[in-house]
Amino acid sequence: MHRFGLTALILASALIITPFVLTRQTQAQPAYADDAFETTRDRLDKPVEDEQTSRTWFWGPEPISEGILEPYVESPGGERLVQYMDKARLELTQPDTSSDDAWFVSTGLLTRELISGSIQTGDSSYEEHEPSETAMAGDASNTWPTYAGFARVIDQMYVDDTGNAATNDLLPGGVTSYPEAESDPNAEIVQYITYDGPDGPAGYNVP
């Protein structure tokens, strides 16, 4: 039996790699579009910036875009303020709640939107596009894996294979067998995660 392991990368918006790079020497760094965005970013990433911890960034070192008004049905005027970081999109959907709720800044599910092509434009409203053919990670010149390539394998109920090896590869032509992984300790499946997907219960293995 072949086993397929998906890393948490495909579902966690914080692991998005943007398909472009800003050159510090030639382009001014955008300021935070709202103080709440900076507060939210600093909550997790200030210790990284100050070298108090050695973990990776959660949001990123600074904004990579100006503040942008994007459509959102439930926001005042049908638009909400968003700003893109290196690894996520910060969203101010209901600015009037800022005095009552310290967690009123949300983060977009960018990975899911790029994989599915379904962009959320309201609490229950979506705008349909083609999945992104941008490479999911690495250099801008990478051609695989793309976000669109993961559309065929996410949100499914896989068997719990904890302790076994992930012996399948996801390639541009589809999923293929890779039995050599049986002898690779780095391919061992160490966790099984379940969640409520858009079409019902789903579960996947993390190697």
mmCIF file of C-alpha atoms in Angstrom:
data_model
loop_
_atom_site.group_PDB
_atom_site.id
_atom_site.type_symbol
_atom_site.label_atom_id
_atom_site.label_comp_id
_atom_site.label_asym_id
_atom_site.label_seq_id
_atom_site.Cartn_x
_atom_site.Cartn_y
_atom_site.Cartn_z
ATOM 1 C CA MET A 1 0.000 0.000 0.000
ATOM 2 C CA HIS A 2 1.398 3.376 -0.959
ATOM 3 C CA ARG A 3 1.120 6.227 1.475
ATOM 4 C CA PHE A 4 0.932 9.881 0.685
ATOM 5 C CA GLY A 5 2.058 12.505 3.175
ATOM 6 C CA LEU A 6 1.091 16.147 2.997
ATOM 7 C CA THR A 7 3.028 18.702 4.977
ATOM 8 C CA ALA A 8 1.274 21.419 6.931
ATOM 9 C CA LEU A 9 2.615 23.798 4.277
ATOM 10 C CA ILE A 10 -0.424 23.310 2.060
ATOM 11 C CA LEU A 11 -2.881 24.580 4.635
ATOM 12 C CA ALA A 12 -1.045 27.129 6.731
ATOM 13 C CA SER A 13 -1.287 30.618 5.373
ATOM 14 C CA ALA A 14 1.783 31.612 7.297
ATOM 15 C CA LEU A 15 3.983 29.598 5.007
ATOM 16 C CA ILE A 16 3.152 31.414 1.796
ATOM 17 C CA ILE A 17 6.133 32.415 -0.330
ATOM 18 C CA THR A 18 5.410 35.448 -2.479
ATOM 19 C CA PRO A 19 6.270 35.241 -6.193
ATOM 20 C CA PHE A 20 8.193 38.502 -6.243
ATOM 21 C CA VAL A 21 11.016 40.216 -4.388
ATOM 22 C CA LEU A 22 11.348 43.870 -3.434
ATOM 23 C CA THR A 23 14.812 45.369 -3.809
ATOM 24 C CA ARG A 24 15.626 47.375 -0.683
ATOM 25 C CA GLN A 25 18.108 49.626 -2.444
ATOM 26 C CA THR A 26 15.716 50.803 -5.139
ATOM 27 C CA GLN A 27 12.250 50.684 -3.594
ATOM 28 C CA ALA A 28 11.030 52.360 -0.427
ATOM 29 C CA GLN A 29 9.598 49.978 2.153
ATOM 30 C CA PRO A 30 5.842 50.485 2.649
ATOM 31 C CA ALA A 31 4.705 51.692 6.059
ATOM 32 C CA TYR A 32 2.049 49.849 8.044
ATOM 33 C CA ALA A 33 -1.361 50.895 6.761
ATOM 34 C CA ASP A 34 -2.861 50.720 10.263
ATOM 35 C CA ASP A 35 -1.303 50.648 13.737
ATOM 36 C CA ALA A 36 -3.262 47.465 14.448
ATOM 37 C CA PHE A 37 -1.388 45.670 11.674
ATOM 38 C CA GLU A 38 1.946 46.532 13.266
ATOM 39 C CA THR A 39 0.695 45.471 16.707
ATOM 40 C CA THR A 40 -0.470 42.134 15.333
ATOM 41 C CA ARG A 41 2.803 41.540 13.527
ATOM 42 C CA ASP A 42 4.911 42.516 16.555
ATOM 43 C CA ARG A 43 3.023 40.143 18.823
ATOM 44 C CA LEU A 44 4.716 37.156 17.185
ATOM 45 C CA ASP A 45 7.575 38.539 15.107
ATOM 46 C CA LYS A 46 9.193 41.191 17.316
ATOM 47 C CA PRO A 47 11.124 38.480 19.223
ATOM 48 C CA VAL A 48 12.466 37.222 15.877
ATOM 49 C CA GLU A 49 13.448 40.733 14.795
ATOM 50 C CA ASP A 50 15.181 41.363 18.148
ATOM 51 C CA GLU A 51 16.980 37.971 17.891
ATOM 52 C CA GLN A 52 15.359 36.782 21.113
ATOM 53 C CA THR A 53 14.339 33.560 19.407
ATOM 54 C CA SER A 54 15.782 31.531 16.529
ATOM 55 C CA ARG A 55 12.496 30.459 14.931
ATOM 56 C CA THR A 56 11.366 31.630 11.517
ATOM 57 C CA TRP A 57 9.108 34.622 10.868
ATOM 58 C CA PHE A 58 5.371 34.111 11.295
ATOM 59 C CA TRP A 59 4.307 37.165 9.258
ATOM 60 C CA GLY A 60 7.583 38.551 7.932
ATOM 61 C CA PRO A 61 10.022 41.379 8.687
ATOM 62 C CA GLU A 62 7.880 44.190 7.260
ATOM 63 C CA PRO A 63 4.994 44.900 4.837
ATOM 64 C CA ILE A 64 5.605 44.238 1.153
ATOM 65 C CA SER A 65 2.613 46.249 -0.072
ATOM 66 C CA GLU A 66 0.835 49.479 0.705
ATOM 67 C CA GLY A 67 -2.582 49.289 2.334
ATOM 68 C CA ILE A 68 -5.147 48.071 -0.196
ATOM 69 C CA LEU A 69 -8.948 48.237 -0.148
ATOM 70 C CA GLU A 70 -10.323 44.889 -1.301
ATOM 71 C CA PRO A 71 -13.980 43.850 -1.712
ATOM 72 C CA TYR A 72 -15.640 42.304 1.337
ATOM 73 C CA VAL A 73 -19.431 42.264 1.623
ATOM 74 C CA GLU A 74 -19.717 42.712 5.391
ATOM 75 C CA SER A 75 -17.163 45.536 5.690
ATOM 76 C CA PRO A 76 -18.209 49.214 5.765
ATOM 77 C CA GLY A 77 -18.793 50.355 2.188
ATOM 78 C CA GLY A 78 -18.230 46.791 0.964
ATOM 79 C CA GLU A 79 -14.437 47.094 1.221
ATOM 80 C CA ARG A 80 -11.880 46.217 3.876
ATOM 81 C CA LEU A 81 -8.320 47.383 4.405
ATOM 82 C CA VAL A 82 -5.689 44.704 3.812
ATOM 83 C CA GLN A 83 -1.915 44.680 3.687
ATOM 84 C CA TYR A 84 0.383 41.952 2.448
ATOM 85 C CA MET A 85 3.321 40.646 4.432
ATOM 86 C CA ASP A 86 5.954 38.207 3.195
ATOM 87 C CA LYS A 87 3.961 35.247 4.526
ATOM 88 C CA ALA A 88 0.387 36.422 4.970
ATOM 89 C CA ARG A 89 -2.307 39.027 4.367
ATOM 90 C CA LEU A 90 -3.429 41.152 7.313
ATOM 91 C CA GLU A 91 -7.103 42.155 7.178
ATOM 92 C CA LEU A 92 -9.129 44.835 8.935
ATOM 93 C CA THR A 93 -12.632 43.621 8.189
ATOM 94 C CA GLN A 94 -14.553 45.454 10.917
ATOM 95 C CA PRO A 95 -12.466 48.449 12.084
ATOM 96 C CA ASP A 96 -15.212 49.685 14.440
ATOM 97 C CA THR A 97 -14.611 46.706 16.745
ATOM 98 C CA SER A 98 -11.014 47.732 17.480
ATOM 99 C CA SER A 99 -11.805 49.183 20.909
ATOM 100 C CA ASP A 100 -13.586 46.037 22.082
ATOM 101 C CA ASP A 101 -11.598 43.188 20.562
ATOM 102 C CA ALA A 102 -7.819 42.901 20.739
ATOM 103 C CA TRP A 103 -7.873 40.219 18.009
ATOM 104 C CA PHE A 104 -9.938 42.060 15.420
ATOM 105 C CA VAL A 105 -7.157 41.862 12.801
ATOM 106 C CA SER A 106 -7.542 38.637 10.834
ATOM 107 C CA THR A 107 -5.243 36.872 8.393
ATOM 108 C CA GLY A 108 -6.303 35.609 4.997
ATOM 109 C CA LEU A 109 -6.194 31.954 4.008
ATOM 110 C CA LEU A 110 -3.907 32.759 1.096
ATOM 111 C CA THR A 111 -2.650 29.223 0.557
ATOM 112 C CA ARG A 112 -6.189 27.878 0.256
ATOM 113 C CA GLU A 113 -7.166 30.691 -2.108
ATOM 114 C CA LEU A 114 -4.137 30.104 -4.342
ATOM 115 C CA ILE A 115 -4.714 26.340 -4.445
ATOM 116 C CA SER A 116 -8.461 26.492 -5.053
ATOM 117 C CA GLY A 117 -8.765 29.745 -6.990
ATOM 118 C CA SER A 118 -11.723 30.583 -4.733
ATOM 119 C CA ILE A 119 -11.174 34.040 -3.208
ATOM 120 C CA GLN A 120 -13.276 34.968 -0.194
ATOM 121 C CA THR A 121 -15.077 38.289 -0.673
ATOM 122 C CA GLY A 122 -17.464 38.049 2.295
ATOM 123 C CA ASP A 123 -18.374 35.838 5.232
ATOM 124 C CA SER A 124 -20.072 33.441 2.808
ATOM 125 C CA SER A 125 -19.200 35.005 -0.561
ATOM 126 C CA TYR A 126 -16.492 33.792 -2.938
ATOM 127 C CA GLU A 127 -15.126 34.845 -6.310
ATOM 128 C CA GLU A 128 -13.996 31.954 -8.482
ATOM 129 C CA HIS A 129 -10.729 32.004 -10.439
ATOM 130 C CA GLU A 130 -8.323 29.439 -11.804
ATOM 131 C CA PRO A 131 -5.881 27.990 -9.235
ATOM 132 C CA SER A 132 -2.492 29.688 -9.249
ATOM 133 C CA GLU A 133 0.259 28.168 -11.380
ATOM 134 C CA THR A 134 2.864 30.058 -9.336
ATOM 135 C CA ALA A 135 5.486 27.866 -7.684
ATOM 136 C CA MET A 136 4.635 27.254 -4.033
ATOM 137 C CA ALA A 137 8.158 27.736 -2.688
ATOM 138 C CA GLY A 138 11.703 28.596 -3.657
ATOM 139 C CA ASP A 139 12.964 30.897 -6.371
ATOM 140 C CA ALA A 140 10.620 32.750 -8.699
ATOM 141 C CA SER A 141 11.991 30.627 -11.556
ATOM 142 C CA ASN A 142 10.786 27.370 -9.968
ATOM 143 C CA THR A 143 8.125 25.541 -11.954
ATOM 144 C CA TRP A 144 7.106 22.901 -9.378
ATOM 145 C CA PRO A 145 5.356 22.366 -7.067
ATOM 146 C CA THR A 146 2.671 24.899 -7.940
ATOM 147 C CA TYR A 147 -0.296 25.841 -5.803
ATOM 148 C CA ALA A 148 -2.618 24.445 -8.477
ATOM 149 C CA GLY A 149 -0.809 21.107 -8.303
ATOM 150 C CA PHE A 150 -2.028 20.559 -4.746
ATOM 151 C CA ALA A 151 -5.700 21.034 -5.632
ATOM 152 C CA ARG A 152 -6.056 17.342 -6.433
ATOM 153 C CA VAL A 153 -4.814 16.085 -3.057
ATOM 154 C CA ILE A 154 -6.076 18.439 -0.322
ATOM 155 C CA ASP A 155 -9.330 18.218 1.661
ATOM 156 C CA GLN A 156 -9.551 14.438 1.352
ATOM 157 C CA MET A 157 -9.778 11.775 4.053
ATOM 158 C CA TYR A 158 -6.518 9.817 3.959
ATOM 159 C CA VAL A 159 -5.898 6.772 6.146
ATOM 160 C CA ASP A 160 -3.869 7.376 9.308
ATOM 161 C CA ASP A 161 -0.392 6.027 8.474
ATOM 162 C CA THR A 162 1.543 7.335 11.463
ATOM 163 C CA GLY A 163 4.786 5.379 11.846
ATOM 164 C CA ASN A 164 4.905 4.346 8.203
ATOM 165 C CA ALA A 165 6.753 6.107 5.381
ATOM 166 C CA ALA A 166 5.309 8.482 2.800
ATOM 167 C CA THR A 167 5.955 6.439 -0.339
ATOM 168 C CA ASN A 168 4.283 8.574 -2.986
ATOM 169 C CA ASP A 169 5.537 11.595 -4.908
ATOM 170 C CA LEU A 170 3.320 14.402 -6.169
ATOM 171 C CA LEU A 171 4.640 15.230 -9.635
ATOM 172 C CA PRO A 172 3.244 17.404 -12.454
ATOM 173 C CA GLY A 173 1.750 14.310 -14.081
ATOM 174 C CA GLY A 174 0.084 13.096 -10.903
ATOM 175 C CA VAL A 175 0.886 10.978 -7.847
ATOM 176 C CA THR A 176 3.529 8.290 -8.431
ATOM 177 C CA SER A 177 5.031 5.553 -6.278
ATOM 178 C CA TYR A 178 8.363 6.114 -4.541
ATOM 179 C CA PRO A 179 9.047 2.851 -2.636
ATOM 180 C CA GLU A 180 12.643 3.845 -1.847
ATOM 181 C CA ALA A 181 11.229 6.113 0.872
ATOM 182 C CA GLU A 182 10.521 3.031 3.008
ATOM 183 C CA SER A 183 14.170 3.011 4.099
ATOM 184 C CA ASP A 184 14.448 6.789 4.611
ATOM 185 C CA PRO A 185 13.858 7.839 8.245
ATOM 186 C CA ASN A 186 13.139 11.385 7.070
ATOM 187 C CA ALA A 187 10.079 10.095 5.213
ATOM 188 C CA GLU A 188 8.443 8.668 8.340
ATOM 189 C CA ILE A 189 4.913 9.934 8.973
ATOM 190 C CA VAL A 190 4.945 11.444 12.452
ATOM 191 C CA GLN A 191 1.503 13.001 12.804
ATOM 192 C CA TYR A 192 -2.042 12.614 11.539
ATOM 193 C CA ILE A 193 -4.286 15.690 11.447
ATOM 194 C CA THR A 194 -8.043 15.848 10.885
ATOM 195 C CA TYR A 195 -10.151 18.926 10.185
ATOM 196 C CA ASP A 196 -13.486 19.995 8.726
ATOM 197 C CA GLY A 197 -12.895 20.651 5.038
ATOM 198 C CA PRO A 198 -15.255 22.507 2.696
ATOM 199 C CA ASP A 199 -16.747 19.192 1.546
ATOM 200 C CA GLY A 200 -16.738 17.375 4.892
ATOM 201 C CA PRO A 201 -14.234 15.736 7.261
ATOM 202 C CA ALA A 202 -10.668 15.494 5.965
ATOM 203 C CA GLY A 203 -7.442 14.048 7.292
ATOM 204 C CA TYR A 204 -3.835 13.998 6.168
ATOM 205 C CA ASN A 205 -0.446 12.661 7.227
ATOM 206 C CA VAL A 206 2.581 14.792 8.086
ATOM 207 C CA PRO A 207 5.944 13.150 7.294
#
